[in-house]
PDB file of C-alpha atoms in Angstrom:
ATOM      1  CA  MET A  13     -40.807  18.133  12.468  1.00 62.00           C
ATOM      2  CA  LYS A  14     -37.667  17.596  10.396  1.00 60.00           C
ATOM      3  CA  LYS A  15     -36.193  14.095  10.428  1.00 64.00           C
ATOM      4  CA  ALA A  16     -32.618  13.828  11.653  1.00 59.00           C
ATOM      5  CA  PRO A  17     -30.201  12.987   8.844  1.00 59.00           C
ATOM      6  CA  THR A  18     -29.026   9.404   8.802  1.00 80.00           C
ATOM      7  CA  HIS A  19     -26.468   7.465   6.873  1.00 82.00           C
ATOM      8  CA  ARG A  20     -27.177   4.165   5.189  1.00 86.00           C
ATOM      9  CA  LEU A  21     -24.730   2.514   7.613  1.00 82.00           C
ATOM     10  CA  ALA A  22     -25.891   4.341  10.739  1.00 81.00           C
ATOM     11  CA  ASP A  23     -27.080   1.090  12.331  1.00 85.00           C
ATOM     12  CA  GLN A  24     -23.728  -0.677  11.801  1.00 85.00           C
ATOM     13  CA  VAL A  25     -21.068  -0.992  14.493  1.00 88.00           C
ATOM     14  CA  LEU A  26     -18.233   0.010  12.153  1.00 91.00           C
ATOM     15  CA  TRP A  27     -20.011   3.243  11.267  1.00 92.00           C
ATOM     16  CA  ALA A  28     -20.690   4.072  14.911  1.00 91.00           C
ATOM     17  CA  LEU A  29     -17.088   3.271  15.903  1.00 93.00           C
ATOM     18  CA  GLY A  30     -15.769   5.453  13.103  1.00 93.00           C
ATOM     19  CA  ARG A  31     -17.993   8.379  14.047  1.00 94.00           C
ATOM     20  CA  SER A  32     -17.047   7.996  17.724  1.00 95.00           C
ATOM     21  CA  SER A  33     -13.365   7.871  16.783  1.00 95.00           C
ATOM     22  CA  GLN A  34     -13.705  11.041  14.697  1.00 96.00           C
ATOM     23  CA  HIS A  35     -15.424  12.794  17.587  1.00 97.00           C
ATOM     24  CA  ALA A  36     -12.723  11.640  20.028  1.00 97.00           C
ATOM     25  CA  GLN A  37      -9.928  12.838  17.742  1.00 96.00           C
ATOM     26  CA  ARG A  38     -11.676  16.196  17.294  1.00 97.00           C
ATOM     27  CA  LEU A  39     -11.909  16.621  21.071  1.00 98.00           C
ATOM     28  CA  VAL A  40      -8.227  15.773  21.531  1.00 97.00           C
ATOM     29  CA  ARG A  41      -7.232  18.268  18.814  1.00 96.00           C
ATOM     30  CA  GLU A  42      -9.410  20.953  20.430  1.00 97.00           C
ATOM     31  CA  HIS A  43      -7.858  20.432  23.865  1.00 97.00           C
ATOM     32  CA  MET A  44      -4.331  20.359  22.418  1.00 96.00           C
ATOM     33  CA  THR A  45      -4.934  23.460  20.273  1.00 96.00           C
ATOM     34  CA  GLN A  46      -6.368  25.398  23.221  1.00 96.00           C
ATOM     35  CA  ALA A  47      -3.212  24.528  25.179  1.00 94.00           C
ATOM     36  CA  GLY A  48      -0.967  25.572  22.280  1.00 92.00           C
ATOM     37  CA  VAL A  49       0.481  22.115  21.609  1.00 94.00           C
ATOM     38  CA  ARG A  50       0.350  19.785  18.621  1.00 93.00           C
ATOM     39  CA  THR A  51      -0.951  16.227  18.490  1.00 94.00           C
ATOM     40  CA  GLN A  52       1.946  15.242  16.201  1.00 95.00           C
ATOM     41  CA  HIS A  53       4.369  16.271  18.942  1.00 96.00           C
ATOM     42  CA  TYR A  54       2.473  14.045  21.336  1.00 97.00           C
ATOM     43  CA  HIS A  55       2.935  10.993  19.100  1.00 96.00           C
ATOM     44  CA  VAL A  56       6.683  11.564  18.885  1.00 97.00           C
ATOM     45  CA  LEU A  57       7.167  12.176  22.607  1.00 98.00           C
ATOM     46  CA  ALA A  58       4.927   9.285  23.652  1.00 98.00           C
ATOM     47  CA  SER A  59       6.782   6.851  21.399  1.00 97.00           C
ATOM     48  CA  LEU A  60      10.149   7.949  22.760  1.00 98.00           C
ATOM     49  CA  ALA A  61       8.904   7.708  26.356  1.00 98.00           C
ATOM     50  CA  ASP A  62       7.115   4.375  25.913  1.00 97.00           C
ATOM     51  CA  ASP A  63       9.356   2.561  23.442  1.00 97.00           C
ATOM     52  CA  GLY A  64      12.718   4.219  24.059  1.00 96.00           C
ATOM     53  CA  GLU A  65      15.139   6.212  21.987  1.00 96.00           C
ATOM     54  CA  ALA A  66      15.444   5.374  18.310  1.00 96.00           C
ATOM     55  CA  ALA A  67      17.063   6.309  15.052  1.00 95.00           C
ATOM     56  CA  GLN A  68      15.000   8.910  13.189  1.00 94.00           C
ATOM     57  CA  ALA A  69      13.980   6.438  10.454  1.00 93.00           C
ATOM     58  CA  THR A  70      13.002   3.809  13.015  1.00 95.00           C
ATOM     59  CA  LEU A  71      10.953   6.375  14.923  1.00 97.00           C
ATOM     60  CA  ALA A  72       9.166   7.454  11.735  1.00 96.00           C
ATOM     61  CA  ASP A  73       8.255   3.851  10.954  1.00 96.00           C
ATOM     62  CA  ARG A  74       7.228   3.189  14.554  1.00 96.00           C
ATOM     63  CA  ILE A  75       4.685   6.029  14.619  1.00 96.00           C
ATOM     64  CA  GLY A  76       3.668   5.854  10.964  1.00 95.00           C
ATOM     65  CA  PHE A  77       4.955   9.298   9.961  1.00 95.00           C
ATOM     66  CA  ASP A  78       6.606  10.188   6.686  1.00 94.00           C
ATOM     67  CA  ARG A  79      10.348  10.403   7.317  1.00 92.00           C
ATOM     68  CA  SER A  80      10.770  13.853   5.810  1.00 91.00           C
ATOM     69  CA  ASP A  81       7.768  15.219   7.749  1.00 92.00           C
ATOM     70  CA  LEU A  82       9.205  13.764  10.941  1.00 95.00           C
ATOM     71  CA  VAL A  83      12.434  15.747  10.528  1.00 94.00           C
ATOM     72  CA  THR A  84      10.436  18.991  10.727  1.00 94.00           C
ATOM     73  CA  LEU A  85       8.683  17.807  13.894  1.00 95.00           C
ATOM     74  CA  LEU A  86      11.996  16.745  15.429  1.00 96.00           C
ATOM     75  CA  ASP A  87      13.497  20.140  14.631  1.00 96.00           C
ATOM     76  CA  GLU A  88      10.566  21.820  16.408  1.00 96.00           C
ATOM     77  CA  LEU A  89      10.796  19.528  19.438  1.00 97.00           C
ATOM     78  CA  GLU A  90      14.560  19.897  19.657  1.00 97.00           C
ATOM     79  CA  GLU A  91      14.250  23.687  19.530  1.00 96.00           C
ATOM     80  CA  LEU A  92      11.795  23.442  22.446  1.00 96.00           C
ATOM     81  CA  GLN A  93      14.351  21.203  24.219  1.00 97.00           C
ATOM     82  CA  LEU A  94      11.778  18.398  24.476  1.00 98.00           C
ATOM     83  CA  LEU A  95      14.059  15.909  22.756  1.00 97.00           C
ATOM     84  CA  ALA A  96      17.728  15.542  21.926  1.00 97.00           C
ATOM     85  CA  ARG A  97      19.429  14.085  18.868  1.00 96.00           C
ATOM     86  CA  ARG A  98      22.901  12.634  18.791  1.00 95.00           C
ATOM     87  CA  VAL A  99      25.024  10.939  16.172  1.00 95.00           C
ATOM     88  CA  ASP A 100      24.826   7.134  16.204  1.00 91.00           C
ATOM     89  CA  PRO A 101      28.368   5.924  17.010  1.00 91.00           C
ATOM     90  CA  ALA A 102      27.774   2.799  14.890  1.00 90.00           C
ATOM     91  CA  ASP A 103      26.787   4.851  11.819  1.00 91.00           C
ATOM     92  CA  ARG A 104      27.692   8.531  11.862  1.00 91.00           C
ATOM     93  CA  ARG A 105      25.081   9.252   9.158  1.00 90.00           C
ATOM     94  CA  ARG A 106      22.249   8.314  11.524  1.00 92.00           C
ATOM     95  CA  LYS A 107      20.795  10.370  14.362  1.00 93.00           C
ATOM     96  CA  ILE A 108      19.459   8.820  17.558  1.00 96.00           C
ATOM     97  CA  VAL A 109      16.495  10.632  19.108  1.00 97.00           C
ATOM     98  CA  ALA A 110      15.707  10.611  22.845  1.00 98.00           C
ATOM     99  CA  ILE A 111      13.177  12.407  25.013  1.00 98.00           C
ATOM    100  CA  THR A 112      14.553  14.923  27.532  1.00 98.00           C
ATOM    101  CA  PRO A 113      13.323  15.539  31.096  1.00 98.00           C
ATOM    102  CA  ALA A 114      11.514  18.638  29.767  1.00 98.00           C
ATOM    103  CA  GLY A 115       9.930  16.406  27.125  1.00 98.00           C
ATOM    104  CA  GLU A 116       8.746  13.986  29.808  1.00 98.00           C
ATOM    105  CA  LYS A 117       7.171  16.889  31.695  1.00 98.00           C
ATOM    106  CA  GLN A 118       5.482  18.163  28.513  1.00 97.00           C
ATOM    107  CA  LEU A 119       4.223  14.660  27.732  1.00 98.00           C
ATOM    108  CA  ASP A 120       2.660  14.422  31.206  1.00 98.00           C
ATOM    109  CA  ALA A 121       0.867  17.734  30.600  1.00 97.00           C
ATOM    110  CA  MET A 122      -0.339  16.508  27.207  1.00 98.00           C
ATOM    111  CA  ASP A 123      -1.613  13.293  28.806  1.00 98.00           C
ATOM    112  CA  GLN A 124      -3.793  15.476  31.035  1.00 98.00           C
ATOM    113  CA  LEU A 125      -5.264  17.124  27.928  1.00 98.00           C
ATOM    114  CA  ILE A 126      -6.138  13.710  26.520  1.00 97.00           C
ATOM    115  CA  TYR A 127      -7.754  12.714  29.819  1.00 97.00           C
ATOM    116  CA  ALA A 128      -9.845  15.885  29.667  1.00 98.00           C
ATOM    117  CA  ALA A 129     -10.897  15.116  26.087  1.00 98.00           C
ATOM    118  CA  GLU A 130     -11.853  11.595  27.122  1.00 97.00           C
ATOM    119  CA  LYS A 131     -13.895  12.962  30.019  1.00 97.00           C
ATOM    120  CA  ASP A 132     -15.782  15.173  27.562  1.00 97.00           C
ATOM    121  CA  LEU A 133     -16.334  12.276  25.172  1.00 97.00           C
ATOM    122  CA  LEU A 134     -17.609   9.885  27.823  1.00 97.00           C
ATOM    123  CA  GLU A 135     -19.686  12.423  29.763  1.00 97.00           C
ATOM    124  CA  PRO A 136     -23.020  10.908  28.591  1.00 96.00           C
ATOM    125  CA  LEU A 137     -22.066   7.468  29.973  1.00 97.00           C
ATOM    126  CA  THR A 138     -22.266   6.204  33.531  1.00 97.00           C
ATOM    127  CA  ALA A 139     -19.144   4.857  35.236  1.00 97.00           C
ATOM    128  CA  SER A 140     -20.391   1.328  34.689  1.00 97.00           C
ATOM    129  CA  GLU A 141     -21.052   1.977  30.998  1.00 97.00           C
ATOM    130  CA  ARG A 142     -17.542   3.402  30.616  1.00 97.00           C
ATOM    131  CA  LYS A 143     -16.003   0.251  32.110  1.00 96.00           C
ATOM    132  CA  THR A 144     -18.123  -1.934  29.855  1.00 97.00           C
ATOM    133  CA  LEU A 145     -17.249   0.111  26.779  1.00 96.00           C
ATOM    134  CA  LEU A 146     -13.532  -0.102  27.539  1.00 94.00           C
ATOM    135  CA  ALA A 147     -13.715  -3.867  28.134  1.00 94.00           C
ATOM    136  CA  LEU A 148     -15.586  -4.405  24.861  1.00 94.00           C
ATOM    137  CA  LEU A 149     -13.206  -2.224  22.860  1.00 93.00           C
ATOM    138  CA  ARG A 150     -10.207  -4.073  24.320  1.00 93.00           C
ATOM    139  CA  ARG A 151     -11.741  -7.375  23.263  1.00 92.00           C
ATOM    140  CA  LEU A 152     -12.293  -6.072  19.744  1.00 90.00           C
ATOM    141  CA  SER A 153      -8.748  -4.727  19.442  1.00 89.00           C
ATOM    142  CA  ALA A 154      -7.201  -7.819  21.074  1.00 79.00           C
ATOM    143  CA  ASP A 155      -5.416  -5.685  23.711  1.00 61.00           C
TER     144      ASP A 155
END
């Protein structure tokens, strides 16, 4: 019988968390791709919904995206009418970005895809184990 491959850090929490995180992100991407949406769009819409409208540069910093890459995403989302940009009256060179009602609806649908990915990820755990895992992860992340 062939021995399962292991990594030198396989018995370390950081390694296990990293592998679990990679698996979770893969599941989210799969669900989003199957639905024809992009995870990058989710980050933009969620930030606008949760943290409010913002100047493009502020939004880029808030979500950790390169400013020039963000412009392309904003163009895509604006074309889909999921967000709106307007000139900042205090500085006409800046654009303020806000989520639209259609963007809110799309974000809700994307949330459902994330819930489905989470369900897939946590399927091997009991309800009690899921609660414990969440409580432990919140303690580690200081949330």
